[in-house]
Structure formats: structure tokens, C-alpha cells
mmCIF file of C-alpha atoms in Angstrom:
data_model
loop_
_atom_site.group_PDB
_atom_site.id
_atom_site.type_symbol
_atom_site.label_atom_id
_atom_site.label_comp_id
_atom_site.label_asym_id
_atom_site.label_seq_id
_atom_site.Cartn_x
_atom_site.Cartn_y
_atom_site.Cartn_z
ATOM 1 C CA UNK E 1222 47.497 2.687 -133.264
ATOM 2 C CA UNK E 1223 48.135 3.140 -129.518
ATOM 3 C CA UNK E 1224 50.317 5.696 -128.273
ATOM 4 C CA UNK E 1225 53.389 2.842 -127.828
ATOM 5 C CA UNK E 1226 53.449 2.253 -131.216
ATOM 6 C CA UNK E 1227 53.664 5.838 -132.108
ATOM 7 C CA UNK E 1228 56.346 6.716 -129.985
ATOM 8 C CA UNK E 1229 59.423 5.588 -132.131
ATOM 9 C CA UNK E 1230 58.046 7.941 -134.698
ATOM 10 C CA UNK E 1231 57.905 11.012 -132.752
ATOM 11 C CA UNK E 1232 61.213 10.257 -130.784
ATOM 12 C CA UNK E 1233 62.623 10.076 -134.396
ATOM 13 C CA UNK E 1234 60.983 12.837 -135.990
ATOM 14 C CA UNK E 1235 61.769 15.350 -133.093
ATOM 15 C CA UNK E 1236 65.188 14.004 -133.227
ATOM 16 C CA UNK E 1237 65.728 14.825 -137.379
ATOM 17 C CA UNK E 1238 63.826 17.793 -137.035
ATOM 18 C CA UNK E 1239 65.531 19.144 -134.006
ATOM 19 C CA UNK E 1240 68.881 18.683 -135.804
ATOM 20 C CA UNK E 1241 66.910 20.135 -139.372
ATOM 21 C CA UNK E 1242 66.194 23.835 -137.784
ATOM 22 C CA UNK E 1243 69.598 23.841 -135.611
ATOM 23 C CA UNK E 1244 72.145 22.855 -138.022
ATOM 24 C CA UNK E 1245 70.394 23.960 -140.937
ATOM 25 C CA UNK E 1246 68.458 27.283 -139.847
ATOM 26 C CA UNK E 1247 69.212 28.590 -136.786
ATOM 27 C CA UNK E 1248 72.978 28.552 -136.480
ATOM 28 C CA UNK E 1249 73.501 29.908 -139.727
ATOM 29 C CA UNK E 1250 71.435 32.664 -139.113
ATOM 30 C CA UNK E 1251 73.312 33.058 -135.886
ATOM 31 C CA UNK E 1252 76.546 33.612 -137.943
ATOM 32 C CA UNK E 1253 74.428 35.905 -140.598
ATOM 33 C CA UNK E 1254 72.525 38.470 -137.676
ATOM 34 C CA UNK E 1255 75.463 38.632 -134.284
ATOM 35 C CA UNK E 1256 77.401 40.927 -134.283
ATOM 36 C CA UNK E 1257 80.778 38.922 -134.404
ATOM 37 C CA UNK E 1258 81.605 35.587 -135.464
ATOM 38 C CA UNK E 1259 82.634 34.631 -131.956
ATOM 39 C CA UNK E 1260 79.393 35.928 -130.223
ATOM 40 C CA UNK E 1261 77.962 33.093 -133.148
ATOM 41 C CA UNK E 1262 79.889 30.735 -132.572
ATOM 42 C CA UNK E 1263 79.573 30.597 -128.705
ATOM 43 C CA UNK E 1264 75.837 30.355 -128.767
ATOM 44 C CA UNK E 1265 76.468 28.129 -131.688
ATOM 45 C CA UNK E 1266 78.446 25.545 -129.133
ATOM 46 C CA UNK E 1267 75.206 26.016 -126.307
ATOM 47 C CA UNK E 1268 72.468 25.273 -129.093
ATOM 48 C CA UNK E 1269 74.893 22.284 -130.452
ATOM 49 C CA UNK E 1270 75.128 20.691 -126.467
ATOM 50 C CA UNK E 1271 71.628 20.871 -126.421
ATOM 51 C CA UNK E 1272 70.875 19.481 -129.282
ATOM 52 C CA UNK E 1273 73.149 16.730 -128.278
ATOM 53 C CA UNK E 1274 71.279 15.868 -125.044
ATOM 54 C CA UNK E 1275 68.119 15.784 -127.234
ATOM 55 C CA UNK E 1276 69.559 13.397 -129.606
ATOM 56 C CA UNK E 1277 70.759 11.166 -126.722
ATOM 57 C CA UNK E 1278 67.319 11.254 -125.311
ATOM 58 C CA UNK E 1279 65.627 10.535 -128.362
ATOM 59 C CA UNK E 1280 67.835 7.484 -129.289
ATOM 60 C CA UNK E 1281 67.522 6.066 -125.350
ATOM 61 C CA UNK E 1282 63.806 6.055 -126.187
ATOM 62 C CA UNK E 1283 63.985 4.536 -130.020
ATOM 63 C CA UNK E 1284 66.155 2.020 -127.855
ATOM 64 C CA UNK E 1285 63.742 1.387 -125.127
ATOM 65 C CA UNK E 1286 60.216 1.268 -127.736
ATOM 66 C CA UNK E 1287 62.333 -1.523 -129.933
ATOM 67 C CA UNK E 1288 60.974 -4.214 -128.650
ATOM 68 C CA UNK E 1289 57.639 -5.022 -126.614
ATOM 69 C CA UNK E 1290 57.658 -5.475 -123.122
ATOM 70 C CA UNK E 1291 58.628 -8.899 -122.080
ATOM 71 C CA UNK E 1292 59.708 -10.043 -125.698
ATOM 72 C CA UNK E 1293 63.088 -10.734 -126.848
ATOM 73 C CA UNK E 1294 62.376 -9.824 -130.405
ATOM 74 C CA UNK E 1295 62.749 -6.840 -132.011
ATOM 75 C CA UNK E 1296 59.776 -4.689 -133.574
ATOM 76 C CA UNK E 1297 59.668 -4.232 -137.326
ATOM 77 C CA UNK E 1298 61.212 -0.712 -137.774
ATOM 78 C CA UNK E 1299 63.652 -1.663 -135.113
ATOM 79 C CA UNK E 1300 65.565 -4.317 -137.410
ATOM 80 C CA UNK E 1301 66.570 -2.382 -139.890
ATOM 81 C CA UNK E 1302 67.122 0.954 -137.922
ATOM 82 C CA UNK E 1303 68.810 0.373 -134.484
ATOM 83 C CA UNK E 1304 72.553 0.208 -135.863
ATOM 84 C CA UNK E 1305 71.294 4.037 -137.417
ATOM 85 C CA UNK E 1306 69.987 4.874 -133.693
ATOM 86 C CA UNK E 1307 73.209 3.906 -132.058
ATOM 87 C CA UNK E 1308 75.589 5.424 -134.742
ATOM 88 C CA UNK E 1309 73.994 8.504 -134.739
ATOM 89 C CA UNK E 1310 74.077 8.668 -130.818
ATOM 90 C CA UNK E 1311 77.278 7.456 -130.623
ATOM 91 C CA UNK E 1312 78.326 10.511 -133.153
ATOM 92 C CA UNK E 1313 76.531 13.205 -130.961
ATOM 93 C CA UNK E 1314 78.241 12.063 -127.961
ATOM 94 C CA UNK E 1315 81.653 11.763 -130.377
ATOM 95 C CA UNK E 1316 81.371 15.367 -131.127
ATOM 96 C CA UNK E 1317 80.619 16.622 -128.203
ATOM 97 C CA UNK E 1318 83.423 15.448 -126.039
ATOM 98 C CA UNK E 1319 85.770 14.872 -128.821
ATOM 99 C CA UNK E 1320 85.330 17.573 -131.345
ATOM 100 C CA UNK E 1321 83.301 20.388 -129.898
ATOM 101 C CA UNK E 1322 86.391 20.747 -127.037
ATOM 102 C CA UNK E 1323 88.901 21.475 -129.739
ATOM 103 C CA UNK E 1324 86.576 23.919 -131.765
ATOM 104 C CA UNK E 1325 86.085 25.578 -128.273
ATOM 105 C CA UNK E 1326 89.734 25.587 -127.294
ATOM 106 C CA UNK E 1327 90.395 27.031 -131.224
ATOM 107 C CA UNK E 1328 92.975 23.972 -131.927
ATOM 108 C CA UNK E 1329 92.793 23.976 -135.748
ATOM 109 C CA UNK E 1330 89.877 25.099 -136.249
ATOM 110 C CA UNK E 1331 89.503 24.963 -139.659
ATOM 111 C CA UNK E 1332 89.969 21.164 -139.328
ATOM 112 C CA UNK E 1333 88.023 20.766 -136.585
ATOM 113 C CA UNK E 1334 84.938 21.957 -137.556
ATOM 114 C CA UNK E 1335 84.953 19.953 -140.805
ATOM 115 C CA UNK E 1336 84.802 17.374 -138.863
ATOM 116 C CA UNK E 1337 82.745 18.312 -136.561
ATOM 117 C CA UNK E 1338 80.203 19.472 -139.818
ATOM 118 C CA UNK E 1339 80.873 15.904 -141.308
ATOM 119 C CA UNK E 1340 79.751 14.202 -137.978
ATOM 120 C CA UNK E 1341 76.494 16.605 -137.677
ATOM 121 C CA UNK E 1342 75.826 15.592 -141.202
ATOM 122 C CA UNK E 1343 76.732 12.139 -140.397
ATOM 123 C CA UNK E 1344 74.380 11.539 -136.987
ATOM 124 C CA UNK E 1345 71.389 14.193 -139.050
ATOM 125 C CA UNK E 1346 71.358 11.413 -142.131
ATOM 126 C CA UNK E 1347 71.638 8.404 -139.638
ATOM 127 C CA UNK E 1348 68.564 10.014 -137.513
ATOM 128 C CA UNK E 1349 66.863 10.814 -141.359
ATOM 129 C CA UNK E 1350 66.802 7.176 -141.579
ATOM 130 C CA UNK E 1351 65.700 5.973 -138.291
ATOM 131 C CA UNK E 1352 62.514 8.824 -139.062
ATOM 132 C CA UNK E 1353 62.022 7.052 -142.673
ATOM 133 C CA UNK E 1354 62.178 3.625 -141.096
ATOM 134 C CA UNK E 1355 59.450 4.030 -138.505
ATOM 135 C CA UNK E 1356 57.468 5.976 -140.771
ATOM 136 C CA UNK E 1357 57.405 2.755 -143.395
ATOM 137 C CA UNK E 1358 56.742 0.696 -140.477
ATOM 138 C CA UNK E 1359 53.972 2.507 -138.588
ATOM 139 C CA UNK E 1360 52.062 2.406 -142.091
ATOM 140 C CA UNK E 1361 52.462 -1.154 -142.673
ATOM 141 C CA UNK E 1362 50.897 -1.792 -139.723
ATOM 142 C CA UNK E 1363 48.254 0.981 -140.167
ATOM 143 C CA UNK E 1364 44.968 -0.410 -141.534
ATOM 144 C CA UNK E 1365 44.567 -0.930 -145.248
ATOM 145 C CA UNK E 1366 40.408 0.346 -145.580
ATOM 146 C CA UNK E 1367 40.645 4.046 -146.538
ATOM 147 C CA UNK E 1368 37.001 2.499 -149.353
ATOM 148 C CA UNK E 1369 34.007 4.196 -148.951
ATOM 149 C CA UNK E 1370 32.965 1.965 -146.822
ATOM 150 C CA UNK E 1371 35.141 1.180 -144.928
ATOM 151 C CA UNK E 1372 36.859 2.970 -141.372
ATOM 152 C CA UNK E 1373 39.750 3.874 -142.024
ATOM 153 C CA UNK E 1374 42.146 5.171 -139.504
#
């Protein structure tokens, strides 16, 4: 498989995993080894910008490998996972100017950052599925010979 065909499956998979060790490893471990919560939670807000810029980036290129150049259909994976790719970028984008603002400002925080961990949870599942999507596609269209005999990949 060419390079083309690939792409949707690392743009996806750096995308999930990028969210994975963030959300999952590294900010809690901010919160566990900083000296005070708010030291955490302002390199917390950096790591969570960034990682909001990467998930924009990653869905602009899911969106742009959806379809092959000069067709007007879309590719396999793509039909089933581009309403995933947009809601999950749409929810980064959400969070970041509509929820990270208030968590910054301290405006109810305990609210907002429930909702702010619902929508993380939200756009990490969403971008989960886009990964499992192009995954199942990429080896449908792998080839079936792994005989003895035969090539392989």
C-alpha cells in the first residue's frame, strides 16, 4: 500500500494517541508531581492548546486523504468515519474557545471542567473511531496471501 493510502491511518492514530498520553498520562501526573494544583493546571491548559492544534491538523488531513484526487466519491473508511472526524474537531475547537476560557478565568470551575472532561472524552472516543475505521479499511484492502507460498505484504 502506497504511502496515500496509509496516511488516514497515521493522521488518526497520532491523533487518538496524542490525546491517549495527554489526557490520560501526562496531565494527571502533572497534578500528582507540581508542586501546586495551579502550577498543574496552567501547564495543563498549554499541553491541552496543543493538543488541540494537533487534533485540528490531524482531522484537516483525514479530510483532505477522503477521497482521491479528482474523484467525487468518498474512500471506504471515509463513509463511515468523516461525521467522527468533524465532530471530534469541531469539539477540540468547542473547548478551546468555549470551555478552556472559563476554566482559565476560574468561572465555575467545578462545572466547567466537567464539561470540558466530557468533551475531551467526547472528541478522544470520536478520534478512537476514526483510528478503528481506517484500520478495518486499510486491511480490507491489504492483500489476502499471507500461504506459504504466497507474498504477502
Amino acid at each position: 500500500m502506497s504511502f496515500k493510502h496509509r496516511l488516514p491511518s497515521i493522521a488518526a492514530a497520532l491523533w487518538w494517541g496524542s490525546m491517549s498520553t495527554i489526557g490520560f498520562l501526562v496531565v494527571p501526573l502533572l497534578f500528582k508531581h507540581l508542586p501546586t494544583p495551579a502550577m498543574a493546571g496552567q501547564m495543563a491548559a498549554h499541553l491541552f492548546t496543543a493538543q488541540t492544534w494537533l487534533s485540528v491538523a490531524c482531522g484537516m488531513l483525514l479530510l483532505l486523504a477522503s477521497r482521491d484526487r479528482g474523484e467525487s466519491v468518498l474512500l471506504p473508511w471515509a463513509r463511515s468515519a468523516l461525521g467522527f472526524v468533524l465532530a471530534g474537531v469541531l469539539l477540540a475547537l468547542l473547548a478551546e474557545f468555549g470551555v478552556s476560557p472559563r476554566i482559565v478565568a476560574r468561572e465555575n470551575l467545578k462545572l466547567w471542567h466537567a464539561v470540558g472532561s466530557a468533551m475531551y472524552l467526547a472528541q478522544w472516543a470520536c478520534a478512537g473511531v476514526v483510528l478503528w475505521k481506517c484500520l478495518g479499511s486499510s486491511s480490507e484492502a491489504a492483500p489476502a496471501s499471507n500461504s506459504p507460498g504466497g507474498t504477502g505484504r
